Coordinates of C-alpha atoms in Angstrom, one line a residue:
X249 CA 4.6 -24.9 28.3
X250 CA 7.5 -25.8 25.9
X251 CA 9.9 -23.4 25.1
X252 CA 10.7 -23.2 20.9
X253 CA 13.8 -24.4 20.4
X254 CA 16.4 -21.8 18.8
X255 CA 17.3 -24.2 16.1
X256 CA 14.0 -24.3 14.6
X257 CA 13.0 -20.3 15.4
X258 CA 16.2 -19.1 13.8
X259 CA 15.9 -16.0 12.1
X260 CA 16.3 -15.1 8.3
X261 CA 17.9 -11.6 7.9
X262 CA 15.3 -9.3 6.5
X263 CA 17.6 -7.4 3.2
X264 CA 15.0 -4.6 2.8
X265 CA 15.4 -1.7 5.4
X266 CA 14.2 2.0 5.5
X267 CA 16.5 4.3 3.4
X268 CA 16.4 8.1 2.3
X269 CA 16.1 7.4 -1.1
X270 CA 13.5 4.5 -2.0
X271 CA 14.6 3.9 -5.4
X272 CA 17.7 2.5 -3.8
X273 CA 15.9 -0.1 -1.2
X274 CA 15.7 -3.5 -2.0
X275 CA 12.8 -5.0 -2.6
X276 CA 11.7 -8.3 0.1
X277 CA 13.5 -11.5 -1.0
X278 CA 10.1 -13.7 -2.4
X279 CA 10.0 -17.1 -3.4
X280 CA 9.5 -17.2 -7.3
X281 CA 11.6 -14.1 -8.1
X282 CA 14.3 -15.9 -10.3
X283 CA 12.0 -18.2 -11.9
X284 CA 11.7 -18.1 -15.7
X285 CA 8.7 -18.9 -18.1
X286 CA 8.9 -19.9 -21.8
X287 CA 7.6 -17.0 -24.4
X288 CA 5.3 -17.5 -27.6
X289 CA 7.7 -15.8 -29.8
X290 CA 10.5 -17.8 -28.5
X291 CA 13.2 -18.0 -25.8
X292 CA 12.5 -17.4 -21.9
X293 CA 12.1 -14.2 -19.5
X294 CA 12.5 -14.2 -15.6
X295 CA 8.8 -14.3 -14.5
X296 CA 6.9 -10.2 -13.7
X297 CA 4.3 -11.2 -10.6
X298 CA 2.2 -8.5 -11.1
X299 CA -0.7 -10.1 -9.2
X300 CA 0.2 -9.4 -5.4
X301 CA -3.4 -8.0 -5.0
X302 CA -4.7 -11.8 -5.5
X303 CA -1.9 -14.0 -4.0
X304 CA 1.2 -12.8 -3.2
X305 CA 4.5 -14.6 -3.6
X306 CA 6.0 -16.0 -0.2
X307 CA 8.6 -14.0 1.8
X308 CA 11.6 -16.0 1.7
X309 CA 11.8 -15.2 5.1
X310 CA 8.2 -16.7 6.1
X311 CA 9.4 -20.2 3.8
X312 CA 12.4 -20.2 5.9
X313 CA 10.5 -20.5 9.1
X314 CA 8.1 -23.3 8.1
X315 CA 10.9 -24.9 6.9
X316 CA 12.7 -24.7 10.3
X317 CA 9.5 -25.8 12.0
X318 CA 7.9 -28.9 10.2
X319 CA 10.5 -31.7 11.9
X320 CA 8.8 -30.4 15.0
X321 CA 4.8 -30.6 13.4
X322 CA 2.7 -31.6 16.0
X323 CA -0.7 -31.7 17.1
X324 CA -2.3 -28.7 19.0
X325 CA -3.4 -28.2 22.5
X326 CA -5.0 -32.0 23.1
X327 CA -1.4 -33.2 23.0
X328 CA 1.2 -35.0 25.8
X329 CA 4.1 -35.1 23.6
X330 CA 6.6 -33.0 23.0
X331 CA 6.1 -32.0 19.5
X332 CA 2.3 -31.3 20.4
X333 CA 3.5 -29.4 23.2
X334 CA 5.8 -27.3 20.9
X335 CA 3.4 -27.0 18.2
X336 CA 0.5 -25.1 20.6
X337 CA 3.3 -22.8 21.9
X338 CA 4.3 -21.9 18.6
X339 CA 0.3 -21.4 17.9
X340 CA -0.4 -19.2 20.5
X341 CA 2.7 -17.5 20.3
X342 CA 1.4 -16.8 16.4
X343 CA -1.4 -15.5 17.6
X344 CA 0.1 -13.0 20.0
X345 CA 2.1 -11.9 17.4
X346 CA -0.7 -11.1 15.3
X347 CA -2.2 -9.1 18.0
X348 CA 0.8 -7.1 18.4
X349 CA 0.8 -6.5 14.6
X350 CA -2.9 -5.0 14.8
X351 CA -2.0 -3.0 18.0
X352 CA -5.5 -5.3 19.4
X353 CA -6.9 -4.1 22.5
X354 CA -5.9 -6.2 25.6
X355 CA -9.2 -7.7 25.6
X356 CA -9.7 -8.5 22.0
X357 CA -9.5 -11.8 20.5
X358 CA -7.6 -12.9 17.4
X359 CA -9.2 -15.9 15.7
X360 CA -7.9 -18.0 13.0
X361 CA -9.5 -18.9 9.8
X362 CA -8.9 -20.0 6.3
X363 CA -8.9 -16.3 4.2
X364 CA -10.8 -12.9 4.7
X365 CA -14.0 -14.2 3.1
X366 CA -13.9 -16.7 5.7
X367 CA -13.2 -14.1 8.7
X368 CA -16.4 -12.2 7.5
X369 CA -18.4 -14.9 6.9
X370 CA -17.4 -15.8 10.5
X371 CA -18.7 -12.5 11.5
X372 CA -22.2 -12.6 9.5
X373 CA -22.6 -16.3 11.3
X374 CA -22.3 -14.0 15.0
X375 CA -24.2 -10.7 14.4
X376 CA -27.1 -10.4 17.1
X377 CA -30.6 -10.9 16.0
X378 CA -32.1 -7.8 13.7
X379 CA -28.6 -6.6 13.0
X380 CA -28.7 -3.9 10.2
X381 CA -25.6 -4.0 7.9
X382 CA -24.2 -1.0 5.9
X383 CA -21.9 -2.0 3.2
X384 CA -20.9 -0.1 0.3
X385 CA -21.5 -1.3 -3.3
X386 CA -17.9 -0.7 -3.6
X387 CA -16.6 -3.7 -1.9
X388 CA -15.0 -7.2 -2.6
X389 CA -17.5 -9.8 -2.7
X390 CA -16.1 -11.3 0.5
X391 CA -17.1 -8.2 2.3
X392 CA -20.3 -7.7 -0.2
X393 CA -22.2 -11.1 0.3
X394 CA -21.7 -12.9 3.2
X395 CA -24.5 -11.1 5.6
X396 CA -27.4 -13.9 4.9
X397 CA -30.9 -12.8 6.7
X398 CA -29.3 -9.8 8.0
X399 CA -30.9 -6.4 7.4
X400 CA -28.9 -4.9 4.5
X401 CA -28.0 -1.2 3.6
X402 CA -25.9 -1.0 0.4
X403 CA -24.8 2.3 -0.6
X404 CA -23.6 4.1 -3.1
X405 CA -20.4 4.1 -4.3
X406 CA -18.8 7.6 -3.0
X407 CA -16.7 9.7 -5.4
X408 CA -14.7 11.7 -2.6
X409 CA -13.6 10.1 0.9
X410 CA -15.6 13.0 2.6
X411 CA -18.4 12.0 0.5
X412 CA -17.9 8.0 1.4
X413 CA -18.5 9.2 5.2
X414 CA -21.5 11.6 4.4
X415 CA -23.2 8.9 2.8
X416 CA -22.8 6.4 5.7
X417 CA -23.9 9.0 8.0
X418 CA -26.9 10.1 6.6
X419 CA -27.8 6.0 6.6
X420 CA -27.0 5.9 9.9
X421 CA -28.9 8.5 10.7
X422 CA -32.7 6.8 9.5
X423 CA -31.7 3.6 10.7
X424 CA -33.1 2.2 14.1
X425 CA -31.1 3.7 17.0
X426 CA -31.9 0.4 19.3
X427 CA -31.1 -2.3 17.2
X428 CA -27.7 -3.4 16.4
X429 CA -25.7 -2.7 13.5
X430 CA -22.5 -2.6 11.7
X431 CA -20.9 -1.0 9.2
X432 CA -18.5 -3.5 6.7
X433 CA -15.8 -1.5 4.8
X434 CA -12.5 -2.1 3.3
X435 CA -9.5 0.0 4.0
X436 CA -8.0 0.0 0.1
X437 CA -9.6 -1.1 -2.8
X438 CA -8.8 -4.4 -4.4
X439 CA -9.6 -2.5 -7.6
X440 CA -8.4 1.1 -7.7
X441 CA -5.8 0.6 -4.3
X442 CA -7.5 3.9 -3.0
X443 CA -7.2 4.0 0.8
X444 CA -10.5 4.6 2.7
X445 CA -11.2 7.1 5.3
X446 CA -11.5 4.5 7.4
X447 CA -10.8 6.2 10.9
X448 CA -13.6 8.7 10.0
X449 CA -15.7 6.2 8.9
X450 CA -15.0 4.0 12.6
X451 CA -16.3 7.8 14.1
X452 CA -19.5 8.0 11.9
X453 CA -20.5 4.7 13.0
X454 CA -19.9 4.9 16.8
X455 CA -21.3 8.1 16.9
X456 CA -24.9 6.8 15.6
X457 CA -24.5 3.3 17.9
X458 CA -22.9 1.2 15.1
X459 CA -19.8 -1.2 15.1
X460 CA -17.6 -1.6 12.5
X461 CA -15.4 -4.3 10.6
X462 CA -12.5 -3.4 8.8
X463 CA -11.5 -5.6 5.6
X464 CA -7.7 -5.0 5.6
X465 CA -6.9 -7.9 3.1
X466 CA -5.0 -5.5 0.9
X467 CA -4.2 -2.7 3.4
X468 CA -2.5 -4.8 5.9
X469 CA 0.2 -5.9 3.4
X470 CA 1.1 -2.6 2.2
X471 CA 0.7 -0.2 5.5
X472 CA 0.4 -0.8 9.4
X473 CA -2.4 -1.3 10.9
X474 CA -3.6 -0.1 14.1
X475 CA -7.1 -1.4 15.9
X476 CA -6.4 1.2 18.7
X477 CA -6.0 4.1 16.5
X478 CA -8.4 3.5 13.7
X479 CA -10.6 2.4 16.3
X480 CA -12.6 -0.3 14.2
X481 CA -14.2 -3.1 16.1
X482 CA -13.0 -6.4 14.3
X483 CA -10.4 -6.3 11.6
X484 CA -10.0 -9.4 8.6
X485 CA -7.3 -10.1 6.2
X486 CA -5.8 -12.8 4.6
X487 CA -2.3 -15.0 5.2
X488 CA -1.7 -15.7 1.1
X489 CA -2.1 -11.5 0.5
X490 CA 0.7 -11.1 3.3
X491 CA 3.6 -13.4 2.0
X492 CA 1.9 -16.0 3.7
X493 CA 0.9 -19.1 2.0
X494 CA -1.6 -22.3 3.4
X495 CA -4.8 -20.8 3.5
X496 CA -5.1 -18.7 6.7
X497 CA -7.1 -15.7 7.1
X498 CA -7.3 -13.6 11.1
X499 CA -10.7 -12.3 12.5
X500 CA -9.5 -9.8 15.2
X501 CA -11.8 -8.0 17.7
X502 CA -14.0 -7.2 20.4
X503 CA -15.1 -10.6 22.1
X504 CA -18.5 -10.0 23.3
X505 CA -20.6 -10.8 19.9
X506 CA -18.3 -13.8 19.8
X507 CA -18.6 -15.2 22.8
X508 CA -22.2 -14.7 22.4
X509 CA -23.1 -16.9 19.5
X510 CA -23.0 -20.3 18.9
X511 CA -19.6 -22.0 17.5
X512 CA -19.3 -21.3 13.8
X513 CA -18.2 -24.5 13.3
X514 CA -19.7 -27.2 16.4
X515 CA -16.8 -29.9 17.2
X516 CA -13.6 -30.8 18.8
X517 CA -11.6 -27.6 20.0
X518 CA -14.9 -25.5 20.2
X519 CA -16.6 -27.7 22.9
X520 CA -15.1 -27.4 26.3
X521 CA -17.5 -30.2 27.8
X522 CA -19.5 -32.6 26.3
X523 CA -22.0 -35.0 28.5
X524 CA -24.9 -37.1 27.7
X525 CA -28.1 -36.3 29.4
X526 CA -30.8 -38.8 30.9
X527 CA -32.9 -38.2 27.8
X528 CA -29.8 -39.5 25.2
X529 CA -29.4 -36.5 24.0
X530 CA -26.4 -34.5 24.7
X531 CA -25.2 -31.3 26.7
X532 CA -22.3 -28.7 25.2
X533 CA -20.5 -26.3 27.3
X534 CA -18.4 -24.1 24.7
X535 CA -15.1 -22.7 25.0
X536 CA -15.5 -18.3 25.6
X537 CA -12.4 -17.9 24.5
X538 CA -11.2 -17.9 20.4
X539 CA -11.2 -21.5 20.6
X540 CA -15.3 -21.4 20.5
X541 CA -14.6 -20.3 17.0
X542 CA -11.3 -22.6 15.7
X543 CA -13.4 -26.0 15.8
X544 CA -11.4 -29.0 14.4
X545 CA -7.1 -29.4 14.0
X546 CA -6.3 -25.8 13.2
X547 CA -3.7 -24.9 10.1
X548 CA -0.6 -24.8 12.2
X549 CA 1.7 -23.8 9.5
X550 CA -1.1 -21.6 7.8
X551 CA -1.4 -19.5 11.5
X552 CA 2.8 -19.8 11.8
X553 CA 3.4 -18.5 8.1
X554 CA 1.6 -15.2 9.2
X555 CA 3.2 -14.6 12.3
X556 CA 6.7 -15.0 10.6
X557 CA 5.1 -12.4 7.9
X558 CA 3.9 -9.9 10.3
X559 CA 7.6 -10.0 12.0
X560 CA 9.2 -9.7 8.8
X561 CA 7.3 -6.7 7.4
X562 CA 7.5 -5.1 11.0
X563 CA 10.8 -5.4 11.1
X564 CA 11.7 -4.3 7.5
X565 CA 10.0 -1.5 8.7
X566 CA 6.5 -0.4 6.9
X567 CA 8.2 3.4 6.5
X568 CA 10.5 2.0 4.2
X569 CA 7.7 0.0 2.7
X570 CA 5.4 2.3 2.2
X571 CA 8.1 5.0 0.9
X572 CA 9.2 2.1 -1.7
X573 CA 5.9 1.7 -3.0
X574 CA 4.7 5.0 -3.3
X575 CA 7.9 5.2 -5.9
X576 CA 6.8 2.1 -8.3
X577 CA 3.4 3.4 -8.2
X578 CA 4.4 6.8 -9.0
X579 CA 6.8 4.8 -12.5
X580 CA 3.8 2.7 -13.1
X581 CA 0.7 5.9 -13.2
X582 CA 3.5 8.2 -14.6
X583 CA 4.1 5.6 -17.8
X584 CA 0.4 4.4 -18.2
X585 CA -0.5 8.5 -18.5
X586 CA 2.1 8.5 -22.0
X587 CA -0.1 6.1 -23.3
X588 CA -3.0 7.9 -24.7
X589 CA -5.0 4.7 -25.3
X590 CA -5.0 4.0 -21.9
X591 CA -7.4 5.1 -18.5
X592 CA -6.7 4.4 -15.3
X593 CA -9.8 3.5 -12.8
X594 CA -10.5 5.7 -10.3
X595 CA -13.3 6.8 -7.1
X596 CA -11.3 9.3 -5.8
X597 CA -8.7 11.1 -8.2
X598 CA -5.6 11.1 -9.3
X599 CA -4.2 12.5 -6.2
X600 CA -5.5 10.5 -3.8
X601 CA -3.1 8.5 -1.4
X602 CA -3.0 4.2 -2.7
X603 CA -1.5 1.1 -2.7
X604 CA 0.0 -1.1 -5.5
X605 CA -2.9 -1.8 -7.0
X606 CA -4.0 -0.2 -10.1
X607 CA -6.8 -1.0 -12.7
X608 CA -6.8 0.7 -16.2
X609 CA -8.6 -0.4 -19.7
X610 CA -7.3 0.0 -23.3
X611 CA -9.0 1.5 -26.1
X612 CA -9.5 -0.6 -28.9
X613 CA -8.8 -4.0 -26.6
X614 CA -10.9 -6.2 -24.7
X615 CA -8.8 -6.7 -21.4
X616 CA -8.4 -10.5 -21.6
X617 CA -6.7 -10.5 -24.6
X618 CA -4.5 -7.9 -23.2
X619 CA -3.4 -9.5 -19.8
X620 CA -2.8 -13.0 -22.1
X621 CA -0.3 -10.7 -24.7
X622 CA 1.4 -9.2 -21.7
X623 CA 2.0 -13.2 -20.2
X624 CA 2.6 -14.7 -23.1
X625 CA 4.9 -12.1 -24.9
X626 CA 6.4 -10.8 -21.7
X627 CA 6.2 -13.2 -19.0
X628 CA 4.2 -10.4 -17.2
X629 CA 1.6 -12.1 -15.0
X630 CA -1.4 -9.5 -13.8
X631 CA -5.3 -10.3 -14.0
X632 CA -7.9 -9.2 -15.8
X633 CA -11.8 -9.2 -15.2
X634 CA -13.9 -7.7 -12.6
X635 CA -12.0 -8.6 -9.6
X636 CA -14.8 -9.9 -7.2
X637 CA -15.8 -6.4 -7.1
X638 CA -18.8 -6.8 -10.1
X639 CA -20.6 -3.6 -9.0
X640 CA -17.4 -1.6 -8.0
X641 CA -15.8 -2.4 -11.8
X642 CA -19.6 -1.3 -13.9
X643 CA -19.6 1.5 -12.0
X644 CA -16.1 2.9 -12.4
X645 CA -16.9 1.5 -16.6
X646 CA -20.0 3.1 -16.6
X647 CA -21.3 0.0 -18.0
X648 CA -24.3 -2.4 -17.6
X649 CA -23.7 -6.5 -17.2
X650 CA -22.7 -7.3 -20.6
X651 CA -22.2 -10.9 -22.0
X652 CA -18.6 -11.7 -22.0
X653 CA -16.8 -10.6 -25.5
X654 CA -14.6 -12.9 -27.8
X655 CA -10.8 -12.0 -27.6
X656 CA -10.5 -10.4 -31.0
X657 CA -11.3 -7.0 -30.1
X658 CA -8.2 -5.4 -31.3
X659 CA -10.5 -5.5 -34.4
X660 CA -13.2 -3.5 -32.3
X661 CA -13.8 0.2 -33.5
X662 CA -11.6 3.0 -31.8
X663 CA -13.0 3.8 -28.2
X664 CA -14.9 0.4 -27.8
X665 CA -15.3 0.1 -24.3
X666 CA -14.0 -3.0 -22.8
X667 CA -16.2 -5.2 -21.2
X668 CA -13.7 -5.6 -17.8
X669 CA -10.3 -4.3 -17.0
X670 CA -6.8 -5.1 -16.0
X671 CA -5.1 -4.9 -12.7
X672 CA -1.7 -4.5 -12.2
X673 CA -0.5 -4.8 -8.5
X674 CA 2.6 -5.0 -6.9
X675 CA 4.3 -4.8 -3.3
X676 CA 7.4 -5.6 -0.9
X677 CA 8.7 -8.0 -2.9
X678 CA 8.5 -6.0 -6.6
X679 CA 11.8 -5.1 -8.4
X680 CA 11.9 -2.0 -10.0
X681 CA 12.6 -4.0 -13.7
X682 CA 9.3 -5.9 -12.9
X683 CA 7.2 -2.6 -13.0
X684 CA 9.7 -1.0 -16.1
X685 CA 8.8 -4.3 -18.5
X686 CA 5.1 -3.8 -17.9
X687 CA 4.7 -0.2 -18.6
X688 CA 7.1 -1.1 -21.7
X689 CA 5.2 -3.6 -22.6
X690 CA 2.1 -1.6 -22.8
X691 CA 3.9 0.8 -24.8
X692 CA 4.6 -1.5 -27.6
X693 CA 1.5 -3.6 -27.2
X694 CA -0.9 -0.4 -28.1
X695 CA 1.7 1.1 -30.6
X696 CA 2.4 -2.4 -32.6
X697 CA -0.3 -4.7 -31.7
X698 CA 0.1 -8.1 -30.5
X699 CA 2.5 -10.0 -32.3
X700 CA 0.4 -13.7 -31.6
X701 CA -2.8 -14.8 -32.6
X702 CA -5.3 -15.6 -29.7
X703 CA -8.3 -17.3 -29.5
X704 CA -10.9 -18.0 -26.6
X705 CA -11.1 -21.3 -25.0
X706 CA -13.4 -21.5 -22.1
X707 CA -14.0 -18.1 -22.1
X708 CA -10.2 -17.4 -21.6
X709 CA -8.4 -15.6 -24.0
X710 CA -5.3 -17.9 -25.1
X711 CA -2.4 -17.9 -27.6
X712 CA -3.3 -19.5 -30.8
X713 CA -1.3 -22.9 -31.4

């Protein structure tokens, strides 16, 4: 096997490092973070990503490291050259550091796919026959939806951690105890950032014969995670929520369900022999190993792009990280609780431990015309909507579906409720000026109103021309 060449691997210093005081740490150089956007009334701002909990920005550091690879893009593992040599040593390499970055058991495999959605939907393609699945309402769509003829348990959504664990037990308890099942949960919301119990939850669901499947899309980027010591079967998450960008995605587990099943996708790369029989048809022998599952020419760069993030973060050290965040989350709560008008979304309380992701409405204004004042007046970018969470955002509303407002509800009566919310969300990579000109912005936007007029156009609300 080749051996990388230095030129290519070298390494981008990482700025941000652990320090005593948080407030002082730099944040993770990111692609995009000097970029300016025009503004409706005039002139331009450097662009506010406030959207890290749907793509975030790439680490300079992991845009670096494709760079230095592409003259060396090859083909991988069905390649004499050089460059495919190269290229399958880099890929394997990738996926050995992923492994190390989950703290994987020895014999778990990590396989590569296009996004978390795609991981779990990997994992719904695998489950043994009469598998019963236990997902809470809470969840992301990816981790909701993807279970097909399965046996599905969806529970309610739990307003304490202890009661998120009472509530899988007691399912647990009347299900079948000789059937297989598994238990789908995420370890922070995509919607409130509230970290689950998740540990405790892994316990509750071995103790009653169960496996579970951790959906760390937006834990992995903010904390470590540990296979070993949370003790959860399989683990998914997503390259572009991890600095990464080109549409990669990690399924990271125990082997035996995959090696069980047939290919998720049947082709090149998943067959390890192919022969005709006397009848014309044909006989498959399939790979046992992660390769049953990675059918086709796999994203090379996609699968390096998150190896070079999981080094970076690792390196910058998540204690720093974590310590960082918890001080632009405590300036963005702390100025959204002066604003009367304003209520944050919540399962578990105030006081319970999250990432950089926080959801709130606005009294008086539907949350799409909101999010498009805050871009178009600020050159603050967050989202707004229901966040691939439908049931998770009515219940936290205490709302039924509704049909989707027009963007003139400033207009609305006082207390109106909106019909979806806002998300702000923010991570390695967030300045502390990013996080100061939102919460001013909301400030001024429920004090003085917008200062545009916005219409709807395809159900988006837009600036008025």
């Amino acid at each position: 096997m080749s051996t990388y060449p230095n030129t290519a691997a070298a390494a981008v210093v990482v700025t941000a490092t652990a320090t005593a005081d948080p407030a002082c740490a730099e944040p993770l150089p990111v692609l995009g973070r000097d970029v300016t956007v025009p503004l409706v009334t005039g002139g331009e701002v450097t662009y506010a990503a406030l959207d890290y909990a749907a793509s975030a920005p790439a680490l300079q550091r992991v845009w670096d490291d494709v760079a230095a690879y592409a003259p060396y893009y090859g083909s991988v593992h069905r390649g004499a050259g050089y460059l495919s040599q190269l290229s399958t040593d880099l890929f394997e390499q990738s996926r050995a550091t992923v492994a190390e970055f989950l703290d994987c058991r020895p014999s778990d495999q990590v396989i590569f796919t296009r996004s978390t959605t795609d991981s779990l939907n990997l994992l719904a393609a695998v489950l043994p026959a009469g598998c019963q699945v236990f997902v809470f309402e809470t969840e992301h769509h990816a981790s909701l939806l993807p279970w097909g003829d399965a046996q599905v348990t969806y529970l309610n959504a739990p307003r304490t951690p202890a009661q998120a664990v009472e509530t899988l037990e007691r399912a647990l308890a009347e299900r079948d105890p000789h059937g297989p099942a598994l238990v789908c949960v995420t370890g922070a919301s995509n919607v409130t950032g509230e970290l689950w119990p998740v540990k405790e939850l892994a316990a509750a669901a071995h103790a009653h014969g169960a496996r579970i499947v951790l959906d760390a899309a937006q834990l992995a980027p903010h904390h470590p995670v540990s296979v070993q010591e949370l003790d959860v079967d399989w683990v998914a998450f997503s390259g572009h929520k991890l600095y990464a960008p080109f549409g990669s995605g990690v399924l990271a587990g125990r082997a035996d369900w995959l090696q069980q099943a047939e290919p998720y996708l049947a082709g090149g790369g998943a067959s390890r022999k192919v022969a005709r029989r006397a009848d014309g048809g044909v006989d498959v022998e399939w790979h046992t190993t992660a390769a049953r599952h990675e059918a086709g020419s796999p994203n090379v760069i996609g699968v390096y792009s998150i190896a070079s993030a999981c080094k970076a973060l690792t390196e910058a050290g998540f204690e720093g990280l974590v310590a960082r965040e918890r001080h632009l989350i405590s300036k963005v709560r702390d100025g959204l609780a002066e604003v009367p008008a304003v209520r944050i979304l919540s399962l578990f309380g105030d006081e319970a431990p999250r990432v950089g992701v926080i959801s709130f409405v606005v009294d008086g204004w539907n949350s799409s015309h909101f999010a498009a004042a805050l871009s178009a007046e600020y050159g603050i970018g967050v989202r707004d909507g229901l966040f691939c969470a439908h049931p998770l955002v009515r219940t936290l509303l205490g709302s039924e579906p509704q049909a989707q407002g027009e963007c003139g509800a400033p207009e609305a009566a006082p207390g109106e409720r909106s019909l979806n919310a806002i998300r702000v969300s923010f991570g390695a990579g967030t300045p502390d000026e990013h996080v100061d000109r939102f919460v001013g912005a909301v400030k001024e936007l429920v004090a003085d109103g917008a200062k545009w007029r916005y219409r709807t156009e395809e159900g988006r609300c837009v600036p008025a021309v």
